[in-house]
C-alpha positions as a Python dict, from the first residue, in 0.01 Angstrom:
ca = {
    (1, 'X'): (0, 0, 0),
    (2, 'X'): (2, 315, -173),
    (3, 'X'): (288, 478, 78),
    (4, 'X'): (515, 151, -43),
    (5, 'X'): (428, 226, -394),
    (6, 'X'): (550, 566, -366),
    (7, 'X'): (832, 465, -134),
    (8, 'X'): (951, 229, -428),
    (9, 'X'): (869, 491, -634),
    (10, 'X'): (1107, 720, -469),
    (11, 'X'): (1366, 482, -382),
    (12, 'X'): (1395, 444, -731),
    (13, 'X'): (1414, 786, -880),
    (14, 'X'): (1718, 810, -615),
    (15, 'X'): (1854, 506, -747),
    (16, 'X'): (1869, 623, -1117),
    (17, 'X'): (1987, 995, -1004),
    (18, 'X'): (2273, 844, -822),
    (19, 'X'): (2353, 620, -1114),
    (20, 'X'): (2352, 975, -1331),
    (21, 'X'): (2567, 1175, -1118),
    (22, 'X'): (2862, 891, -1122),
    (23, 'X'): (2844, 883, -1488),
    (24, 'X'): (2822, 1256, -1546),
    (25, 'X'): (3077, 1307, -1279),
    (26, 'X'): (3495, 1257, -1383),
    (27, 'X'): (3733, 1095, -1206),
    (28, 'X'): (3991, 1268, -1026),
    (29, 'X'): (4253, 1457, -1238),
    (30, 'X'): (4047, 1347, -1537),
    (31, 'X'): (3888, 1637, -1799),
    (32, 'X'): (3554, 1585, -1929),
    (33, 'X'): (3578, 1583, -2278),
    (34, 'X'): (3325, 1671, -2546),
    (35, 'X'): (3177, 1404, -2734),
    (36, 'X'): (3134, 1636, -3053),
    (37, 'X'): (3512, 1708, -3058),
    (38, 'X'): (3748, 1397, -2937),
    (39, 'X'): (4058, 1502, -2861),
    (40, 'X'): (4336, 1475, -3105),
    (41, 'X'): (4686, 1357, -2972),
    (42, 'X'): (4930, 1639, -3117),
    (43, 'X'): (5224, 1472, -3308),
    (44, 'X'): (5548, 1624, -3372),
    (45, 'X'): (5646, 1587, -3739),
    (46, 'X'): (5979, 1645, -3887),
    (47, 'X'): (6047, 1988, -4057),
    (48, 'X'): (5960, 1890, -4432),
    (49, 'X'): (6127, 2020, -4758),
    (50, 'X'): (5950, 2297, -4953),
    (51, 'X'): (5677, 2179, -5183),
    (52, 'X'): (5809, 2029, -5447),
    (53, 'X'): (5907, 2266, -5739),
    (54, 'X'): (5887, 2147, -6135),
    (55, 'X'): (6144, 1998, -6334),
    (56, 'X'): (6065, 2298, -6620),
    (57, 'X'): (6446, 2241, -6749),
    (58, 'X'): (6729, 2020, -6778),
    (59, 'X'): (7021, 2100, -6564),
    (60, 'X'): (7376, 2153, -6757),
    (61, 'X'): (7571, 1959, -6566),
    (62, 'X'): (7647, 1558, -6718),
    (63, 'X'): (7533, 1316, -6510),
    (64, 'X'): (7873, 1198, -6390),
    (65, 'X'): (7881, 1611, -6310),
    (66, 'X'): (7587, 1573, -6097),
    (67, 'X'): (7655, 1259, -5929),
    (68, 'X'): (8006, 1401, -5864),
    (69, 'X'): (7876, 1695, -5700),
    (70, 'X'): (7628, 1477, -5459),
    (71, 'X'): (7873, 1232, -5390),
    (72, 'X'): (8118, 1511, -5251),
    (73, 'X'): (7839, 1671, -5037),
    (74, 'X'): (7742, 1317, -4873),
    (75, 'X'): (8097, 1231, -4832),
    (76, 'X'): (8149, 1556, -4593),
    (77, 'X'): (7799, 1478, -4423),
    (78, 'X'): (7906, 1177, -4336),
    (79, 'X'): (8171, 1209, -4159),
    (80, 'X'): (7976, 1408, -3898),
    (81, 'X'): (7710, 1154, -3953),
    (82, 'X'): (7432, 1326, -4098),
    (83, 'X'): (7173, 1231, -4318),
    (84, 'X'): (7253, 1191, -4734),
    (85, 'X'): (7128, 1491, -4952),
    (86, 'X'): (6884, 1330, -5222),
    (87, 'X'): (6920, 1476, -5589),
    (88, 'X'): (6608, 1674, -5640),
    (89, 'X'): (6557, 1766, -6030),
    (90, 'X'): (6298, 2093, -5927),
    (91, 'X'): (6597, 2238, -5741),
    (92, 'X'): (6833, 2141, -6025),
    (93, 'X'): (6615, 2344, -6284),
    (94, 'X'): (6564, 2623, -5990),
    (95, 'X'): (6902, 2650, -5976),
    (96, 'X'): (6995, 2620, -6391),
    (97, 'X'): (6737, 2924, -6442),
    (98, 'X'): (6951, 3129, -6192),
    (99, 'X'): (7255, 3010, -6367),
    (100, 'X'): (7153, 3075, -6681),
    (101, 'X'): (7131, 3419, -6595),
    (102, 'X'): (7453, 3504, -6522),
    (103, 'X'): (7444, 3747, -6176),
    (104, 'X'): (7714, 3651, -5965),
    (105, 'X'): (7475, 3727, -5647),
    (106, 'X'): (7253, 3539, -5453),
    (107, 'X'): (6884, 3540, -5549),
    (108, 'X'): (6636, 3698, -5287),
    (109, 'X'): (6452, 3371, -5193),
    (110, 'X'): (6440, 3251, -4820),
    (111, 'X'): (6297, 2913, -4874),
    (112, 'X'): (6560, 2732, -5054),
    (113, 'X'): (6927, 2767, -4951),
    (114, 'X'): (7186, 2829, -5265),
    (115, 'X'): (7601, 2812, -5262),
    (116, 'X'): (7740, 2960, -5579),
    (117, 'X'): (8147, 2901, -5753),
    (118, 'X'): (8231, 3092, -6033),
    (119, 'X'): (8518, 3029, -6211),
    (120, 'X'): (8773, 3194, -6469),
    (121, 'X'): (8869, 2899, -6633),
    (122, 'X'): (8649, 2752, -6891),
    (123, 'X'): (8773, 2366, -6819),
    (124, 'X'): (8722, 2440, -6446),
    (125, 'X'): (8686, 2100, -6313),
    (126, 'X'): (8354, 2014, -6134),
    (127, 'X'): (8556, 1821, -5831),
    (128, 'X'): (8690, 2152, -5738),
    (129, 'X'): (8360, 2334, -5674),
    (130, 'X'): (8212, 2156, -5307),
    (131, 'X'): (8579, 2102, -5176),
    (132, 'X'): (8623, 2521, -5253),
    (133, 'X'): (8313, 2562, -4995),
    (134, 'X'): (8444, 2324, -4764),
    (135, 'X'): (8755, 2497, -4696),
    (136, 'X'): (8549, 2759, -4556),
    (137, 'X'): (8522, 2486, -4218),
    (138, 'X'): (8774, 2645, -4036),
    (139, 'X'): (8591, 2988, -4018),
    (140, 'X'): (8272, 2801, -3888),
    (141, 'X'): (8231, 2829, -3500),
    (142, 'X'): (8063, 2499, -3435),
    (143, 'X'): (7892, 2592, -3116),
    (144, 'X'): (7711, 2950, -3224),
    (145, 'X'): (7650, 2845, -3583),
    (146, 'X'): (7837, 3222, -3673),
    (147, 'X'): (8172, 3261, -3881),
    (148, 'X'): (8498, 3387, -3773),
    (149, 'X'): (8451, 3772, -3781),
    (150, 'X'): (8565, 3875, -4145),
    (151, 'X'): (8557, 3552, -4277),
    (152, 'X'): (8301, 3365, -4464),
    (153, 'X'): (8175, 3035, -4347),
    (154, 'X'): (7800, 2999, -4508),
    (155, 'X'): (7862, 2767, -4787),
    (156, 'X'): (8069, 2507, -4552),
    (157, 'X'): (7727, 2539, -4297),
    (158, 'X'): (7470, 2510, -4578),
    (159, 'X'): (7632, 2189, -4690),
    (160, 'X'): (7647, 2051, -4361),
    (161, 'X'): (7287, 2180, -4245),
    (162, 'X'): (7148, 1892, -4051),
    (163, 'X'): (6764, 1963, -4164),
    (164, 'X'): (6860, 2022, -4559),
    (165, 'X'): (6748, 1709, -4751),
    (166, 'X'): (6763, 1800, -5096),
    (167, 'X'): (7022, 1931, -5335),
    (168, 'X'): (6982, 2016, -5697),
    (169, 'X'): (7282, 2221, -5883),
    (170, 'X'): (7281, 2392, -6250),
    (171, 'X'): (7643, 2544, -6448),
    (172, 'X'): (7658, 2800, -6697),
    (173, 'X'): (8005, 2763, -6928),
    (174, 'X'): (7905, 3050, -7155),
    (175, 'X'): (7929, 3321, -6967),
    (176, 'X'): (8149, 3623, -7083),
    (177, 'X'): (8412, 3825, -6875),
    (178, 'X'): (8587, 3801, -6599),
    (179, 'X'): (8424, 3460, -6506),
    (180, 'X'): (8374, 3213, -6773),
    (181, 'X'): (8170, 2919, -6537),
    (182, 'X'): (7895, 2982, -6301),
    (183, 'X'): (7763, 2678, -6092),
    (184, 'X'): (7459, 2700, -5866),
    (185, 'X'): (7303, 2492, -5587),
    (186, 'X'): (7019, 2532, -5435),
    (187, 'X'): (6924, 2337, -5104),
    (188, 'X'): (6586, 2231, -4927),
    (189, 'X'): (6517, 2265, -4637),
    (190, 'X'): (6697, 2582, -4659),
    (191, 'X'): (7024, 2576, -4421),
    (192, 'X'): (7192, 2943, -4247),
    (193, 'X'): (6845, 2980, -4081),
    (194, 'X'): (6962, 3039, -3717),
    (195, 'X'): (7198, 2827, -3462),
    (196, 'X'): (7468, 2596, -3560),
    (197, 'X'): (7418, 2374, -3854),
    (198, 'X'): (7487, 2074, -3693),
}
C-alpha cells in the first residue's frame, strides 16, 4: 500500500514535469519571447516634414500672390502625378526673414529646401517666378537625379521633389541695386537630397 502510494506519487510528479517541459518548450521555428518585453511589430512611417516652425511674420506676398505661386507648383506636380504642396505659413515667415535681408545666396540650412528669383524690374510679375525654375527641366537627367554638366537644374527638381510637402514663399520689392525684387521659397521635406526627384 505504501509502494502504490509512492508509485502514484511518482507517476504524478512525471505527469506534471512532462506537462512543464511542453509548455516551457517552443514550437518549431518559433522564438521564445520574454514576457517582460512583448515584441513590438516595427512599422514603416512616411518621411515627415520638419517640425513645424512659427508663423513670427507675415509674408509680403498678397494672397492672390501666394495662391498664384502654389497653384503653379501643383499644376507642374501634377502632371507627373505627385502629391499637392500645402501652404505652410512657418515656411512663409522662414522664408520672408531671408528675404527681407536682401543676400542673393542661399542660406546654410539643410533641413528645408529654398529656390530663390530675383528680379530687376520692380513690377516683376509673380506668374513669372515658378515657370523661370521650370525651364530649368530640360537640364534635369530624370534617371540620376544630376543636371546637365554646366547647367543648372535644382530649382526645376526641388519643385518636383516627390517627398516635399510643404511650401511657404516671402518677396522683398525694396531692395536697392542691381535687383529691385527678391522672392524666396522655402520647401519641407527638403528636396536635392540625393537620387532623382521623382
Amino acid at each position: 500500500m505504501v509502494f502504490a502510494a509512492f508509485h502514484r506519487s511518482i507517476v504524478v510528479l512525471f505527469a506534471f514535469l512532462a506537462a512543464a517541459m511542453i509548455f516551457a518548450i517552443p514550437a518549431s521555428g518559433q522564438r521564445r519571447r520574454s514576457a517582460k518585453k512583448p515584441a513590438v511589430a516595427r512599422v514603416e512611417t512616411p518621411k515627415a516634414a520638419a517640425s513645424p516652425r512659427k508663423c513670427t511674420i507675415e509674408s509680403e506676398l498678397t494672397e492672390a500672390e501666394r495662391e498664384a505661386i502654389l497653384a503653379d507648383h501643383n499644376k507642374a506636380r501634377k502632371a507627373l502625378k505627385l502629391p499637392e504642396l500645402k501652404w505652410d505659413c512657418g515656411l512663409a515667415s522662414y522664408a520672408q526673414e531671408w528675404a527681407n535681408g536682401g543676400k542673393f545666396r542661399h542660406r546654410d540650412d539643410p533641413s528645408v529646401g529654398e529656390n530663390l528669383f530675383v528680379a530687376n524690374n520692380a513690377d516683376q510679375p509673380i506668374s513669372t517666378v515658378v515657370p523661370d525654375w521650370l525651364d530649368e527641366k530640360p537640364n534635369y537627367v530624370v534617371k540620376t537625379g544630376d543636371c546637365v554638366p554646366d547647367t543648372v537644374c535644382t530649382h526645376y527638381s526641388q519643385i518636383m521633389w516627390r517627398e516635399t510637402t510643404l511650401i511657404g514663399c516671402g518677396i522683398n520689392r525694396h531692395l536697392s541695386g542691381k535687383w529691385v525684387v527678391f522672392v524666396v521659397c522655402n520647401y519641407s521635406p527638403a528636396g536635392n537630397t540625393g537620387g532623382p526627384a521623382y
